[in-house]
Amino acid sequence: MFSVTVRDHIMIAHSFTGEVFGPAQKLHGATFVVDATFKRPELDADNIVVDIGLASQELHAICGGLSYRNLDDEADFAGINTSTEYLAKVIADRLAGKAAGGALGAGASGLTGIAVTLHESHIAWATYERDL
């Protein structure tokens, strides 16, 4: 399996509902390093996994749409605990939509999977992986 990873970041504010979250139930900020990994079993006709420039551009656009926002105020996240795991899925699903829509180039039609990792810190991160 071949893979290519591109990186960006998001800065958000949010709060959680549920005792399991302790003090994070209150409004707080988070900065995540976001890694998006694109996978395929064979390289395309140009011997690449995906156009890195297009992948970086689309990841940046998705991250930009989330950054500098209080997710508690966003209709898309109403009533949802926007955990690290959940946000990794949101970003992966949005990237999958971009791939399906052709935004990652024609060669991206051979992609078979995407994994998105959100790094909360140097000691904690979460990943969501999906098939295409």
PDB file of C-alpha atoms in Angstrom:
ATOM      1  CA  MET A   1       0.000   0.000   0.000  1.00  0.00           C
ATOM      2  CA  PHE A   2       1.299   3.454  -0.943  1.00  0.00           C
ATOM      3  CA  SER A   3       0.472   6.582   1.010  1.00  0.00           C
ATOM      4  CA  VAL A   4       1.080  10.318   0.974  1.00  0.00           C
ATOM      5  CA  THR A   5       0.448  12.592   3.955  1.00  0.00           C
ATOM      6  CA  VAL A   6      -0.148  16.344   3.969  1.00  0.00           C
ATOM      7  CA  ARG A   7      -0.361  18.534   7.060  1.00  0.00           C
ATOM      8  CA  ASP A   8      -2.209  21.629   8.252  1.00  0.00           C
ATOM      9  CA  HIS A   9      -3.709  22.835  11.543  1.00  0.00           C
ATOM     10  CA  ILE A  10      -6.910  24.121  13.104  1.00  0.00           C
ATOM     11  CA  MET A  11      -7.547  26.418  16.044  1.00  0.00           C
ATOM     12  CA  ILE A  12     -11.025  26.068  17.533  1.00  0.00           C
ATOM     13  CA  ALA A  13     -13.065  26.740  20.646  1.00  0.00           C
ATOM     14  CA  HIS A  14     -15.665  24.317  21.991  1.00  0.00           C
ATOM     15  CA  SER A  15     -17.140  22.756  25.109  1.00  0.00           C
ATOM     16  CA  PHE A  16     -18.360  19.267  25.942  1.00  0.00           C
ATOM     17  CA  THR A  17     -21.422  17.773  27.598  1.00  0.00           C
ATOM     18  CA  GLY A  18     -20.916  14.882  30.022  1.00  0.00           C
ATOM     19  CA  GLU A  19     -19.150  14.237  33.300  1.00  0.00           C
ATOM     20  CA  VAL A  20     -16.453  12.199  31.532  1.00  0.00           C
ATOM     21  CA  PHE A  21     -15.062  15.491  30.167  1.00  0.00           C
ATOM     22  CA  GLY A  22     -14.464  17.067  33.587  1.00  0.00           C
ATOM     23  CA  PRO A  23     -13.255  20.686  33.268  1.00  0.00           C
ATOM     24  CA  ALA A  24     -13.469  20.471  29.451  1.00  0.00           C
ATOM     25  CA  GLN A  25     -17.231  20.844  29.849  1.00  0.00           C
ATOM     26  CA  LYS A  26     -16.500  24.563  30.009  1.00  0.00           C
ATOM     27  CA  LEU A  27     -15.614  26.561  26.910  1.00  0.00           C
ATOM     28  CA  HIS A  28     -11.955  26.076  26.012  1.00  0.00           C
ATOM     29  CA  GLY A  29      -9.655  26.354  23.029  1.00  0.00           C
ATOM     30  CA  ALA A  30      -7.763  23.686  21.146  1.00  0.00           C
ATOM     31  CA  THR A  31      -5.092  23.757  18.482  1.00  0.00           C
ATOM     32  CA  PHE A  32      -4.668  20.589  16.439  1.00  0.00           C
ATOM     33  CA  VAL A  33      -2.008  19.590  13.944  1.00  0.00           C
ATOM     34  CA  VAL A  34      -3.959  17.806  11.178  1.00  0.00           C
ATOM     35  CA  ASP A  35      -2.392  15.028   9.089  1.00  0.00           C
ATOM     36  CA  ALA A  36      -4.332  13.668   6.127  1.00  0.00           C
ATOM     37  CA  THR A  37      -3.005  10.426   4.631  1.00  0.00           C
ATOM     38  CA  PHE A  38      -4.170   9.270   1.212  1.00  0.00           C
ATOM     39  CA  LYS A  39      -3.788   5.564   0.370  1.00  0.00           C
ATOM     40  CA  ARG A  40      -3.841   3.366  -2.733  1.00  0.00           C
ATOM     41  CA  PRO A  41      -2.454  -0.078  -3.607  1.00  0.00           C
ATOM     42  CA  GLU A  42      -0.873   1.000  -6.921  1.00  0.00           C
ATOM     43  CA  LEU A  43       0.567   4.308  -8.131  1.00  0.00           C
ATOM     44  CA  ASP A  44      -1.282   6.208 -10.857  1.00  0.00           C
ATOM     45  CA  ALA A  45      -0.017   6.737 -14.419  1.00  0.00           C
ATOM     46  CA  ASP A  46       2.280   9.518 -13.146  1.00  0.00           C
ATOM     47  CA  ASN A  47       3.696   7.255 -10.400  1.00  0.00           C
ATOM     48  CA  ILE A  48       2.079   9.234  -7.583  1.00  0.00           C
ATOM     49  CA  VAL A  49      -0.541   8.526  -4.914  1.00  0.00           C
ATOM     50  CA  VAL A  50      -2.249  11.911  -5.185  1.00  0.00           C
ATOM     51  CA  ASP A  51      -1.341  15.404  -6.345  1.00  0.00           C
ATOM     52  CA  ILE A  52       0.277  16.763  -3.165  1.00  0.00           C
ATOM     53  CA  GLY A  53      -0.461  20.361  -4.147  1.00  0.00           C
ATOM     54  CA  LEU A  54      -4.176  19.700  -4.617  1.00  0.00           C
ATOM     55  CA  ALA A  55      -4.356  17.558  -1.472  1.00  0.00           C
ATOM     56  CA  SER A  56      -2.673  20.328   0.544  1.00  0.00           C
ATOM     57  CA  GLN A  57      -4.944  22.967  -0.961  1.00  0.00           C
ATOM     58  CA  GLU A  58      -8.140  21.051  -0.156  1.00  0.00           C
ATOM     59  CA  LEU A  59      -7.017  20.166   3.368  1.00  0.00           C
ATOM     60  CA  HIS A  60      -6.164  23.831   3.959  1.00  0.00           C
ATOM     61  CA  ALA A  61      -9.620  24.903   2.746  1.00  0.00           C
ATOM     62  CA  ILE A  62     -11.333  22.414   5.065  1.00  0.00           C
ATOM     63  CA  CYS A  63      -9.170  23.471   8.013  1.00  0.00           C
ATOM     64  CA  GLY A  64      -9.838  27.122   7.221  1.00  0.00           C
ATOM     65  CA  GLY A  65     -13.562  26.453   7.394  1.00  0.00           C
ATOM     66  CA  LEU A  66     -13.182  25.151  10.956  1.00  0.00           C
ATOM     67  CA  SER A  67     -10.517  27.474  12.347  1.00  0.00           C
ATOM     68  CA  TYR A  68     -11.103  30.506  14.548  1.00  0.00           C
ATOM     69  CA  ARG A  69     -14.632  29.403  15.335  1.00  0.00           C
ATOM     70  CA  ASN A  70     -16.499  28.392  18.435  1.00  0.00           C
ATOM     71  CA  LEU A  71     -17.846  25.048  17.209  1.00  0.00           C
ATOM     72  CA  ASP A  72     -20.618  25.281  19.818  1.00  0.00           C
ATOM     73  CA  ASP A  73     -22.076  28.110  17.701  1.00  0.00           C
ATOM     74  CA  GLU A  74     -21.898  26.251  14.361  1.00  0.00           C
ATOM     75  CA  ALA A  75     -25.137  24.696  13.070  1.00  0.00           C
ATOM     76  CA  ASP A  76     -23.249  21.652  11.721  1.00  0.00           C
ATOM     77  CA  PHE A  77     -22.186  20.767  15.266  1.00  0.00           C
ATOM     78  CA  ALA A  78     -25.312  21.636  17.251  1.00  0.00           C
ATOM     79  CA  GLY A  79     -25.689  19.259  20.185  1.00  0.00           C
ATOM     80  CA  ILE A  80     -22.544  17.274  19.254  1.00  0.00           C
ATOM     81  CA  ASN A  81     -19.470  16.721  21.404  1.00  0.00           C
ATOM     82  CA  THR A  82     -16.780  17.796  18.934  1.00  0.00           C
ATOM     83  CA  SER A  83     -14.140  15.464  20.344  1.00  0.00           C
ATOM     84  CA  THR A  84     -10.792  14.987  18.663  1.00  0.00           C
ATOM     85  CA  GLU A  85     -12.023  11.664  17.284  1.00  0.00           C
ATOM     86  CA  TYR A  86     -15.205  13.211  15.917  1.00  0.00           C
ATOM     87  CA  LEU A  87     -13.359  16.095  14.249  1.00  0.00           C
ATOM     88  CA  ALA A  88     -10.959  13.635  12.593  1.00  0.00           C
ATOM     89  CA  LYS A  89     -14.000  11.940  11.030  1.00  0.00           C
ATOM     90  CA  VAL A  90     -15.493  15.253   9.902  1.00  0.00           C
ATOM     91  CA  ILE A  91     -12.272  16.206   8.121  1.00  0.00           C
ATOM     92  CA  ALA A  92     -11.844  12.734   6.575  1.00  0.00           C
ATOM     93  CA  ASP A  93     -15.422  12.751   5.283  1.00  0.00           C
ATOM     94  CA  ARG A  94     -15.001  16.223   3.806  1.00  0.00           C
ATOM     95  CA  LEU A  95     -11.778  15.151   2.082  1.00  0.00           C
ATOM     96  CA  ALA A  96     -13.546  12.052   0.731  1.00  0.00           C
ATOM     97  CA  GLY A  97     -16.171  14.352  -0.758  1.00  0.00           C
ATOM     98  CA  LYS A  98     -13.463  16.437  -2.393  1.00  0.00           C
ATOM     99  CA  ALA A  99     -11.863  13.308  -3.854  1.00  0.00           C
ATOM    100  CA  ALA A 100     -15.201  12.028  -5.179  1.00  0.00           C
ATOM    101  CA  GLY A 101     -15.926  15.447  -6.688  1.00  0.00           C
ATOM    102  CA  GLY A 102     -12.646  15.544  -8.607  1.00  0.00           C
ATOM    103  CA  ALA A 103     -10.997  18.301  -6.551  1.00  0.00           C
ATOM    104  CA  LEU A 104      -7.901  16.122  -5.994  1.00  0.00           C
ATOM    105  CA  GLY A 105      -7.383  15.524  -9.718  1.00  0.00           C
ATOM    106  CA  ALA A 106      -8.248  12.681 -12.059  1.00  0.00           C
ATOM    107  CA  GLY A 107      -5.516  10.437 -10.638  1.00  0.00           C
ATOM    108  CA  ALA A 108      -7.233  10.485  -7.258  1.00  0.00           C
ATOM    109  CA  SER A 109      -9.899   8.138  -8.624  1.00  0.00           C
ATOM    110  CA  GLY A 110      -7.576   5.280  -7.658  1.00  0.00           C
ATOM    111  CA  LEU A 111      -7.471   6.240  -3.977  1.00  0.00           C
ATOM    112  CA  THR A 112      -8.807   3.509  -1.711  1.00  0.00           C
ATOM    113  CA  GLY A 113      -8.595   5.177   1.687  1.00  0.00           C
ATOM    114  CA  ILE A 114      -8.038   8.292   3.734  1.00  0.00           C
ATOM    115  CA  ALA A 115      -6.827   8.545   7.327  1.00  0.00           C
ATOM    116  CA  VAL A 116      -6.957  11.798   9.273  1.00  0.00           C
ATOM    117  CA  THR A 117      -5.000  12.259  12.481  1.00  0.00           C
ATOM    118  CA  LEU A 118      -5.529  15.192  14.838  1.00  0.00           C
ATOM    119  CA  HIS A 119      -2.599  15.771  17.174  1.00  0.00           C
ATOM    120  CA  GLU A 120      -3.742  17.404  20.413  1.00  0.00           C
ATOM    121  CA  SER A 121      -0.183  17.524  21.694  1.00  0.00           C
ATOM    122  CA  HIS A 122       3.111  15.695  21.401  1.00  0.00           C
ATOM    123  CA  ILE A 123       1.697  12.935  23.620  1.00  0.00           C
ATOM    124  CA  ALA A 124      -1.940  12.544  22.480  1.00  0.00           C
ATOM    125  CA  TRP A 125      -3.679  12.198  19.109  1.00  0.00           C
ATOM    126  CA  ALA A 126      -6.644  10.482  17.465  1.00  0.00           C
ATOM    127  CA  THR A 127      -7.120   9.023  13.992  1.00  0.00           C
ATOM    128  CA  TYR A 128     -10.135   8.221  11.840  1.00  0.00           C
ATOM    129  CA  GLU A 129      -9.630   5.977   8.830  1.00  0.00           C
ATOM    130  CA  ARG A 130     -12.146   5.379   6.048  1.00  0.00           C
ATOM    131  CA  ASP A 131     -12.380   3.545   2.765  1.00  0.00           C
ATOM    132  CA  LEU A 132     -13.136   5.322  -0.470  1.00  0.00           C
TER     133      LEU A 132
END
